[in-house]
Structure formats: C-alpha cells, structure tokens
Short mmCIF file of C-alpha atoms in Angstrom, two decimals:
data_model
loop_
_atom_site.label_atom_id
_atom_site.label_comp_id
_atom_site.label_asym_id
_atom_site.label_seq_id
_atom_site.Cartn_x
_atom_site.Cartn_y
_atom_site.Cartn_z
CA MET A 5 1.24 -6.42 10.33
CA LYS A 6 0.71 -10.09 10.15
CA HIS A 7 0.31 -13.34 11.96
CA LEU A 8 -1.27 -13.88 15.28
CA PRO A 9 0.09 -17.14 15.34
CA THR A 10 0.66 -16.96 11.63
CA LEU A 11 -2.54 -16.54 9.71
CA ALA A 12 -4.69 -14.84 12.34
CA LEU A 13 -2.63 -11.74 12.93
CA LEU A 14 -1.65 -11.79 9.31
CA LEU A 15 -5.26 -11.25 8.43
CA LEU A 16 -5.82 -8.76 11.22
CA ALA A 17 -3.04 -6.37 10.84
CA SER A 18 -1.91 -6.86 7.42
CA CYS A 19 -3.69 -3.87 6.28
CA GLY A 20 -1.29 -1.92 8.17
CA SER A 21 -0.51 -0.86 4.85
CA GLY A 22 -2.25 1.45 6.19
CA ASP A 23 -4.44 -1.00 7.51
CA GLY A 24 -3.98 -1.38 11.08
CA ASP A 25 -7.02 0.62 11.13
CA LEU A 26 -10.20 -1.23 10.85
CA SER A 27 -12.20 1.62 12.25
CA ALA A 28 -14.35 4.27 10.68
CA SER A 29 -14.40 8.07 10.86
CA PRO A 30 -13.14 10.01 13.83
CA ALA A 31 -14.47 7.79 16.55
CA PRO A 32 -16.00 4.80 14.81
CA SER A 33 -18.78 3.08 16.67
CA THR A 34 -18.34 -0.18 14.80
CA SER A 35 -15.88 -1.70 12.39
CA PRO A 36 -17.06 -2.31 8.84
CA THR A 37 -18.80 -5.63 8.50
CA PRO A 38 -17.23 -7.74 5.76
CA THR A 39 -19.46 -9.32 3.20
CA PRO A 40 -20.08 -12.99 4.07
CA SER A 41 -17.97 -15.43 2.11
CA PRO A 42 -20.03 -16.59 -0.87
CA THR A 43 -20.56 -20.21 -1.80
CA PRO A 44 -17.87 -21.03 -4.35
CA SER A 45 -19.02 -21.53 -7.91
CA PRO A 46 -18.64 -25.07 -9.24
CA THR A 47 -16.24 -23.78 -11.88
CA ALA A 48 -13.71 -21.08 -11.04
CA SER A 49 -13.52 -18.09 -13.33
CA PRO A 50 -10.63 -18.17 -15.81
CA THR A 51 -7.38 -16.44 -14.96
CA PRO A 52 -7.14 -13.06 -16.75
CA THR A 53 -4.54 -13.06 -19.52
CA SER A 54 -3.09 -9.88 -17.98
CA MET A 55 -1.94 -11.82 -14.90
CA VAL A 56 1.78 -12.37 -14.51
CA ALA A 57 2.42 -16.04 -13.66
CA LEU A 58 4.34 -15.86 -10.39
CA THR A 59 6.63 -18.49 -8.87
CA GLY A 60 8.84 -18.74 -5.82
CA ASN A 61 8.00 -17.19 -2.44
CA ILE A 62 4.87 -15.10 -2.95
CA ALA A 63 2.93 -15.79 0.29
CA PRO A 64 2.30 -14.62 2.88
CA ALA A 65 2.72 -11.20 1.32
CA HIS A 66 0.64 -8.23 2.48
CA ASP A 67 0.77 -4.59 1.38
CA PRO A 68 3.46 -4.95 -1.31
CA ALA A 69 5.76 -2.07 -2.25
CA ILE A 70 7.96 -2.48 -5.31
CA LEU A 71 10.97 -0.81 -6.91
CA LYS A 72 13.00 -1.73 -9.99
CA ASP A 73 16.63 -0.69 -9.75
CA GLY A 74 19.02 -1.85 -12.44
CA ASN A 75 18.13 -5.43 -13.28
CA THR A 76 16.54 -6.23 -9.94
CA TYR A 77 13.05 -5.82 -8.56
CA TYR A 78 12.86 -5.21 -4.82
CA LEU A 79 9.57 -5.94 -3.04
CA PHE A 80 8.82 -5.14 0.60
CA THR A 81 5.80 -6.23 2.66
CA THR A 82 4.18 -5.75 6.07
CA GLY A 83 5.64 -7.67 9.00
CA ASN A 84 5.12 -8.27 12.73
CA ASN A 85 7.41 -9.34 15.51
CA GLY A 86 7.76 -13.14 15.32
CA ASP A 87 6.94 -13.44 11.64
CA ALA A 88 9.13 -15.99 9.90
CA GLU A 89 9.52 -13.55 7.00
CA GLY A 90 10.76 -10.77 9.31
CA LEU A 91 9.91 -7.10 9.66
CA LEU A 92 9.40 -5.42 6.29
CA ALA A 93 10.36 -8.60 4.47
CA LEU A 94 12.42 -8.21 1.30
CA ARG A 95 11.87 -10.31 -1.79
CA THR A 96 13.82 -9.95 -5.03
CA SER A 97 13.33 -10.95 -8.64
CA THR A 98 15.16 -10.38 -11.91
CA ASP A 99 12.15 -11.05 -14.15
CA LEU A 100 9.13 -9.92 -12.14
CA LYS A 101 7.95 -13.54 -12.09
CA ASP A 102 10.15 -15.68 -9.81
CA TRP A 103 10.54 -14.29 -6.28
CA THR A 104 13.09 -15.11 -3.61
CA LEU A 105 12.50 -14.25 0.06
CA ARG A 106 15.58 -12.55 1.53
CA GLY A 107 14.40 -11.83 5.07
CA GLY A 108 13.52 -8.85 7.25
CA SER A 109 14.77 -5.34 6.67
CA TYR A 110 14.70 -4.66 10.43
CA THR A 111 15.63 -6.96 13.29
CA ALA A 112 13.48 -5.02 15.80
CA LEU A 113 11.13 -2.05 15.89
CA PRO A 114 12.95 1.30 16.13
CA ALA A 115 13.27 2.50 19.73
CA TRP A 116 11.25 5.67 19.15
CA THR A 117 8.12 3.67 18.31
CA ALA A 118 7.61 2.44 21.89
CA THR A 119 6.76 5.96 23.03
CA ALA A 120 5.09 7.14 19.85
CA VAL A 121 2.76 4.16 19.52
CA PRO A 122 2.64 2.09 22.74
CA GLY A 123 1.77 -1.54 22.10
CA SER A 124 2.90 -1.57 18.49
CA THR A 125 4.39 -4.90 17.41
CA GLY A 126 4.78 -4.55 13.65
CA MET A 127 5.99 -2.43 10.77
CA TRP A 128 3.22 -2.18 8.22
CA ALA A 129 2.44 -0.96 4.72
CA PRO A 130 5.89 -0.04 3.42
CA ASP A 131 6.73 2.22 0.51
CA ILE A 132 10.03 2.10 -1.36
CA SER A 133 11.60 4.69 -3.66
CA LYS A 134 15.02 5.85 -4.79
CA VAL A 135 16.07 9.52 -4.87
CA GLY A 136 19.50 10.08 -6.36
CA ASN A 137 21.64 7.35 -4.83
CA GLN A 138 19.50 7.01 -1.71
CA TYR A 139 16.86 4.37 -1.14
CA ARG A 140 13.96 5.51 1.02
CA LEU A 141 11.87 2.90 2.84
CA TYR A 142 8.79 4.34 4.55
CA TYR A 143 6.73 2.25 6.97
CA SER A 144 3.73 2.49 9.27
CA ILE A 145 3.60 2.02 13.03
CA SER A 146 0.15 1.52 14.55
CA THR A 147 -2.12 -0.79 16.47
CA PHE A 148 -5.24 -2.34 15.08
CA GLY A 149 -8.26 -0.03 14.98
CA LYS A 150 -6.54 3.04 16.51
CA ASN A 151 -5.20 6.20 14.94
CA GLN A 152 -2.37 6.85 17.39
CA SER A 153 0.03 6.04 14.59
CA ALA A 154 3.23 7.14 12.88
CA ILE A 155 4.99 6.91 9.55
CA GLY A 156 8.74 6.33 9.79
CA LEU A 157 11.61 6.48 7.30
CA ALA A 158 14.72 4.37 6.81
CA THR A 159 17.43 5.28 4.31
CA ALA A 160 20.30 3.38 2.67
CA THR A 161 22.71 3.67 -0.24
CA VAL A 162 22.86 -0.10 -0.68
CA ILE A 163 20.23 -2.84 -0.51
CA ASP A 164 22.02 -6.09 0.23
CA PRO A 165 19.72 -9.06 -0.53
CA THR A 166 22.00 -11.37 1.45
CA LYS A 167 21.71 -9.15 4.53
CA PRO A 168 18.49 -7.14 4.15
CA ALA A 169 18.83 -5.26 7.47
CA ALA A 170 22.54 -4.44 7.11
CA ASN A 171 22.40 -0.96 5.60
CA TRP A 172 19.18 0.70 6.61
CA VAL A 173 19.53 3.72 8.91
CA ASP A 174 16.37 4.77 10.72
CA GLN A 175 15.54 8.47 10.39
CA GLY A 176 12.63 8.52 12.82
CA PRO A 177 9.05 9.69 12.28
CA VAL A 178 7.88 11.67 9.25
CA ILE A 179 4.37 12.35 10.55
CA GLN A 180 2.39 11.15 13.56
CA SER A 181 -1.32 11.14 14.41
CA THR A 182 -3.03 10.96 17.80
CA THR A 183 -6.53 10.16 18.96
CA SER A 184 -7.37 13.86 18.71
CA ASP A 185 -6.67 13.88 14.97
CA ASN A 186 -9.27 13.05 12.33
CA TYR A 187 -6.79 11.10 10.19
CA ASN A 188 -4.59 8.06 10.56
CA ALA A 189 -0.85 8.31 9.80
CA ILE A 190 -0.31 4.98 8.06
CA ASP A 191 -0.13 3.66 4.48
CA PRO A 192 2.55 6.05 3.15
CA MET A 193 3.43 6.55 -0.48
CA ALA A 194 6.07 9.09 -1.54
CA PHE A 195 6.38 10.55 -5.05
CA THR A 196 7.69 13.52 -7.04
CA ASP A 197 5.44 15.79 -9.08
CA ALA A 198 6.08 17.27 -12.51
CA ASP A 199 7.74 20.31 -10.93
CA GLY A 200 10.19 18.27 -8.87
CA ARG A 201 8.37 18.75 -5.56
CA ALA A 202 8.32 15.80 -3.18
CA TRP A 203 5.03 14.61 -1.62
CA MET A 204 3.59 11.87 0.53
CA THR A 205 0.04 10.61 0.42
CA PHE A 206 -1.24 8.45 3.24
CA GLY A 207 -4.31 7.54 5.23
CA SER A 208 -6.68 4.87 6.34
CA PHE A 209 -10.27 5.14 7.55
CA TRP A 210 -11.16 8.16 9.72
CA SER A 211 -11.50 11.16 7.36
CA GLY A 212 -9.68 9.49 4.51
CA ILE A 213 -6.69 10.06 2.27
CA LYS A 214 -4.28 12.93 2.96
CA LEU A 215 -1.28 14.66 1.37
CA ILE A 216 1.78 16.36 2.86
CA GLN A 217 4.87 17.88 1.26
CA LEU A 218 8.32 16.41 1.85
CA ASP A 219 11.79 17.90 1.87
CA PRO A 220 13.35 16.34 -1.28
CA ALA A 221 16.80 16.45 0.32
CA THR A 222 15.88 14.38 3.37
CA GLY A 223 12.62 12.57 2.61
CA LEU A 224 11.19 13.98 5.87
CA ARG A 225 8.27 16.38 6.11
CA LEU A 226 8.98 19.85 4.75
CA ALA A 227 9.41 22.47 7.46
CA ASN A 228 6.31 24.61 7.98
CA ASP A 229 4.18 22.35 5.81
CA PRO A 230 0.53 23.15 6.54
CA ALA A 231 -2.06 20.72 7.87
CA PRO A 232 -2.51 17.60 5.73
CA ARG A 233 -4.53 18.27 2.60
CA ALA A 234 -7.59 16.10 1.98
CA LEU A 235 -7.67 14.08 -1.26
CA ALA A 236 -10.35 11.39 -0.86
CA SER A 237 -12.90 10.20 1.67
CA ARG A 238 -16.03 8.10 2.02
CA PRO A 239 -19.11 8.58 4.17
CA SER A 240 -18.86 6.58 7.42
CA PRO A 241 -18.63 3.61 7.73
CA GLY A 242 -17.20 3.28 4.20
CA ALA A 243 -13.56 2.24 4.37
CA ILE A 244 -10.84 3.89 2.28
CA GLU A 245 -7.07 3.49 2.60
CA ALA A 246 -3.74 2.57 0.96
CA PRO A 247 -3.34 5.43 -1.54
CA TYR A 248 -0.93 5.38 -4.46
CA ILE A 249 -0.36 8.32 -6.87
CA VAL A 250 1.27 8.16 -10.32
CA ARG A 251 1.55 10.57 -13.23
CA HIS A 252 0.30 9.47 -16.66
CA GLY A 253 -0.17 11.85 -19.54
CA GLY A 254 -1.35 15.15 -18.20
CA TYR A 255 -2.91 13.79 -15.01
CA TYR A 256 -2.14 12.52 -11.54
CA TYR A 257 -3.97 9.27 -10.77
CA LEU A 258 -4.93 8.39 -7.20
CA PHE A 259 -5.50 4.69 -6.57
CA ALA A 260 -7.08 3.65 -3.26
CA SER A 261 -8.52 0.56 -1.60
CA PHE A 262 -12.18 0.42 -0.56
CA ASP A 263 -13.92 -1.82 1.97
CA SER A 264 -12.54 -4.59 4.20
CA CYS A 265 -9.14 -6.18 4.11
CA CYS A 266 -7.64 -8.62 6.58
CA GLN A 267 -10.66 -10.94 6.69
CA GLY A 268 -9.12 -13.77 4.73
CA ALA A 269 -11.52 -15.33 2.25
CA ASN A 270 -14.23 -12.94 3.46
CA SER A 271 -12.24 -9.83 2.49
CA THR A 272 -14.08 -7.32 0.29
CA TYR A 273 -11.07 -5.15 -0.50
CA ASN A 274 -11.22 -3.65 -3.99
CA THR A 275 -9.30 -0.94 -5.81
CA VAL A 276 -10.54 2.29 -7.34
CA VAL A 277 -8.98 5.28 -9.10
CA GLY A 278 -9.60 8.94 -9.76
CA ARG A 279 -7.53 11.62 -11.46
CA SER A 280 -6.65 15.30 -11.22
CA ALA A 281 -4.74 17.82 -13.30
CA THR A 282 -3.01 19.02 -10.11
CA VAL A 283 -1.30 16.95 -7.44
CA ASP A 284 -3.47 18.24 -4.59
CA GLY A 285 -6.76 17.62 -6.40
CA PRO A 286 -9.63 17.68 -6.81
CA TYR A 287 -9.57 14.02 -7.88
CA VAL A 288 -12.64 12.76 -9.75
CA ASP A 289 -13.59 9.36 -11.15
CA ARG A 290 -14.50 8.55 -14.74
CA ASP A 291 -18.10 9.66 -14.16
CA GLY A 292 -16.96 12.98 -12.72
CA LYS A 293 -17.74 12.17 -9.08
CA ALA A 294 -15.29 13.68 -6.61
CA MET A 295 -13.23 11.24 -4.58
CA LEU A 296 -13.80 13.53 -1.59
CA GLN A 297 -17.45 12.55 -1.97
CA GLY A 298 -16.83 8.83 -2.17
CA GLY A 299 -16.08 8.65 -5.90
CA GLY A 300 -13.76 6.12 -7.49
CA THR A 301 -13.75 4.10 -10.71
CA GLN A 302 -13.12 0.43 -10.00
CA VAL A 303 -9.88 -1.07 -11.31
CA LEU A 304 -9.81 -4.32 -9.30
CA SER A 305 -13.04 -5.92 -8.08
CA ASN A 306 -13.11 -7.81 -4.79
CA GLY A 307 -13.68 -11.10 -6.62
CA GLN A 308 -16.43 -12.23 -4.24
CA GLY A 309 -19.18 -14.31 -5.77
CA THR A 310 -17.33 -14.98 -9.01
CA GLY A 311 -15.69 -18.28 -8.18
CA SER A 312 -12.30 -16.60 -8.23
CA ARG A 313 -9.50 -18.20 -6.28
CA PHE A 314 -8.15 -14.83 -5.16
CA VAL A 315 -10.41 -12.28 -3.49
CA GLY A 316 -10.06 -9.01 -1.60
CA ARG A 317 -7.72 -7.38 -4.12
CA GLY A 318 -6.07 -4.24 -2.86
CA HIS A 319 -3.27 -2.18 -1.34
CA VAL A 320 -1.75 -1.60 -4.73
CA ALA A 321 1.53 -0.27 -6.02
CA ILE A 322 1.96 0.80 -9.63
CA LEU A 323 5.12 -0.18 -11.49
CA GLN A 324 5.81 2.03 -14.50
CA GLN A 325 8.40 0.84 -16.98
CA SER A 326 9.26 0.91 -20.67
CA ASP A 327 7.41 -2.29 -21.58
CA GLY A 328 4.22 -1.07 -19.95
CA ASP A 329 2.70 -0.57 -16.52
CA TYR A 330 1.85 -3.16 -13.90
CA ILE A 331 -0.41 -3.16 -10.85
CA VAL A 332 1.04 -4.98 -7.85
CA TYR A 333 -1.22 -5.98 -4.94
CA HIS A 334 -2.19 -8.63 -2.46
CA ALA A 335 -5.23 -10.88 -2.60
CA TYR A 336 -6.50 -13.72 -0.38
CA ASP A 337 -6.23 -17.30 -1.59
CA THR A 338 -9.58 -19.03 -1.00
CA THR A 339 -7.95 -22.43 -1.50
CA LYS A 340 -5.48 -21.80 1.31
CA ASN A 341 -7.66 -20.49 4.10
CA GLY A 342 -7.44 -16.92 2.85
CA PHE A 343 -3.65 -16.66 2.81
CA PRO A 344 -2.51 -13.18 1.57
CA THR A 345 -0.66 -13.64 -1.70
CA LEU A 346 1.27 -11.42 -4.10
CA GLN A 347 -0.43 -10.69 -7.41
CA ILE A 348 0.83 -8.75 -10.44
CA GLN A 349 -1.18 -7.74 -13.53
CA LYS A 350 -0.59 -5.69 -16.63
CA LEU A 351 -2.23 -2.26 -16.38
CA THR A 352 -3.50 -0.78 -19.62
CA TRP A 353 -4.72 2.73 -20.42
CA SER A 354 -7.71 3.69 -22.54
CA THR A 355 -7.50 6.31 -25.28
CA ASP A 356 -9.14 8.81 -22.94
CA GLY A 357 -6.61 8.07 -20.21
CA TRP A 358 -8.20 5.66 -17.74
CA PRO A 359 -6.43 2.58 -16.35
CA SER A 360 -7.82 -0.93 -16.34
CA VAL A 361 -6.73 -4.58 -16.06
#
C-alpha cells in the first residue's frame, strides 16, 4: 500500500508486501517501536561496488517483484487507490538499469475483496512468475495492523506495457486469514521445487512465515492441502515478513525481512537468510540457529547509523540469471524525506554456499 496523501500512506502501508501488518504475534499489544533516526554522519558511506546504477522512474517503489522474460524485465510494486503510479504499478527495463513506469495493472480492487477484507484500499506486496505461457501475478489484500487478509491471483498470457491492466484476469483468493488465525495471509511468493511441485511462502508478523502447496495447473492452492507449514518466526515483538525462497546448489534459501518498515528514514528493515535441504525446512542460519527460533544470517543491514543515504533495506526478490544473481529491494531515501526507492545489487555466493552483497 502507499500514500496517505502520497508519502504518509506510502510509508504506512507499503509493507503490504506483506506489510500491512505492523503488529506482533497473535494479538499484539503494541507495534514494534522503530529505532530513532540517527544523526547523519558528516560524510556518507561510499556506495558499494555491487550496486546497480539505476535511472528512470525508481521511486516511489515499495515491495518490488521482478521477472525477466525475453529481453524485458518486468517489475511490479505495491499500490493504493489514488496513487499516481496505480495499483500494482508496472515498470519495465531492457537492461536492469533504466526503468520506465507503465502504470497500474488494475484499475480498481477486485470485487471479492470488499467482503473478504472490509476497508481494504490497496493491493500490496506483489509476486510475479511465469509458468508455461501464463504469467501469474499474486498480490496481498489487507488493512494496516490486522490479519484479516487475503492473497489473490491474476493471470495473463500477455503483459502489455502500453496497457498494463488490459490482459490480467482475476482468479480470486488463493488463501485468506481471519482474526482467529495465528498467521497473516500477505507477502506471497510462489516457486517450484526440484521435484516440480508448486509452493507459496507468505507471512508477516503474528506467528511468522508459512508455506502452502499450490496446484501447478492453476496457481491456486492445492485441494486438501493441510494447514500452513511453519518456516520461520521470531519471539514477540520481533517482526518478520516478506519471505522469498530460491534454490542454489543443493539447498533452498529463505530470505526474510526483520524489524520495522514503513517508517521512512526511521525504518529499521533489514534482510536475513537461512537454508534447508528440503523445501519445508528446517531452515537454519550460517551459525546453525533455526529460523523458527529467530535465526537468520544478515544479508542487507538496515543502514542506520552509517551515514548511508538509503536505509531500511528489505522486502527482497532474488533475480537469478546466467550472468549472476541480483537482490532487488526497496530502501528509504534519507535525502528525500524517506521516500521508498528501488535498489538492485549483485548477490554473490561463498564457497560454502552462503549469499552476500
């Protein structure tokens, strides 16, 4: 979600990426308190050489999801009613560097969302993939700080950058959560395992990151799938959300965002990772600590206190391609009142199989 007028709601809901949830476990008593904004250092820290120098329309951009198809990169972000960028804004690039805003992928929220999540005004935390000749665009429907939420799916056989909303067909909800659940159905990410099975990981706050199995033919939840499986959590009030799973070598890697997003220059969002030999876990960090016990090896720091221009780095997507891997995320620009901005960095892997930037 994003923009109240513009920046305010942008900072509030943006996390929809699974982030319309600034609440803690089952019935949080308080929202996490963001770390106060530090006094900027006289000299900003140098830009890492792994950063991709971006141009064009890269802000406001919250909760980025990316897909390369042919010679084009497609990037989708969170959106709220009234946003100039539109709902699930589409940006395209042919070189991963220069980005053009194409507009919203929806002109209005799907009709089913009014009953499923009363009061919802945005489509948050998208995920984009392609299965065969079908594009699958997942999205989150929620309201800030509540877990009466839903994950929806839109499908298309064509993405038309000149008319972003022209070809998407809404398929309705994939999974929903209510106030009686101990999880939050937002921040979806769909993937296929080594055996060809389709999965979705999701979750934000409450009891943490979950996993369900999908029907590979439809992209919807597999019939008779059991209760969501638990992959990662943190003791209350520790925040965890925005999962992303990739395969590398013989492992599955679970990336997740810790701490507070949506607070502009005060955001403490940071990104961690753990890995598992099996898709449903257990995931452990580099020190062997289970992610179900709060473990996670840091990949992106929050940038606070370093003099960095961009802080609160999280809600990542991982782009795997022949010239190497990239980590795609949003961060808040301290020189522009905490405006959420697209960031892309090279992701490297150690000899023992751990990612870093």
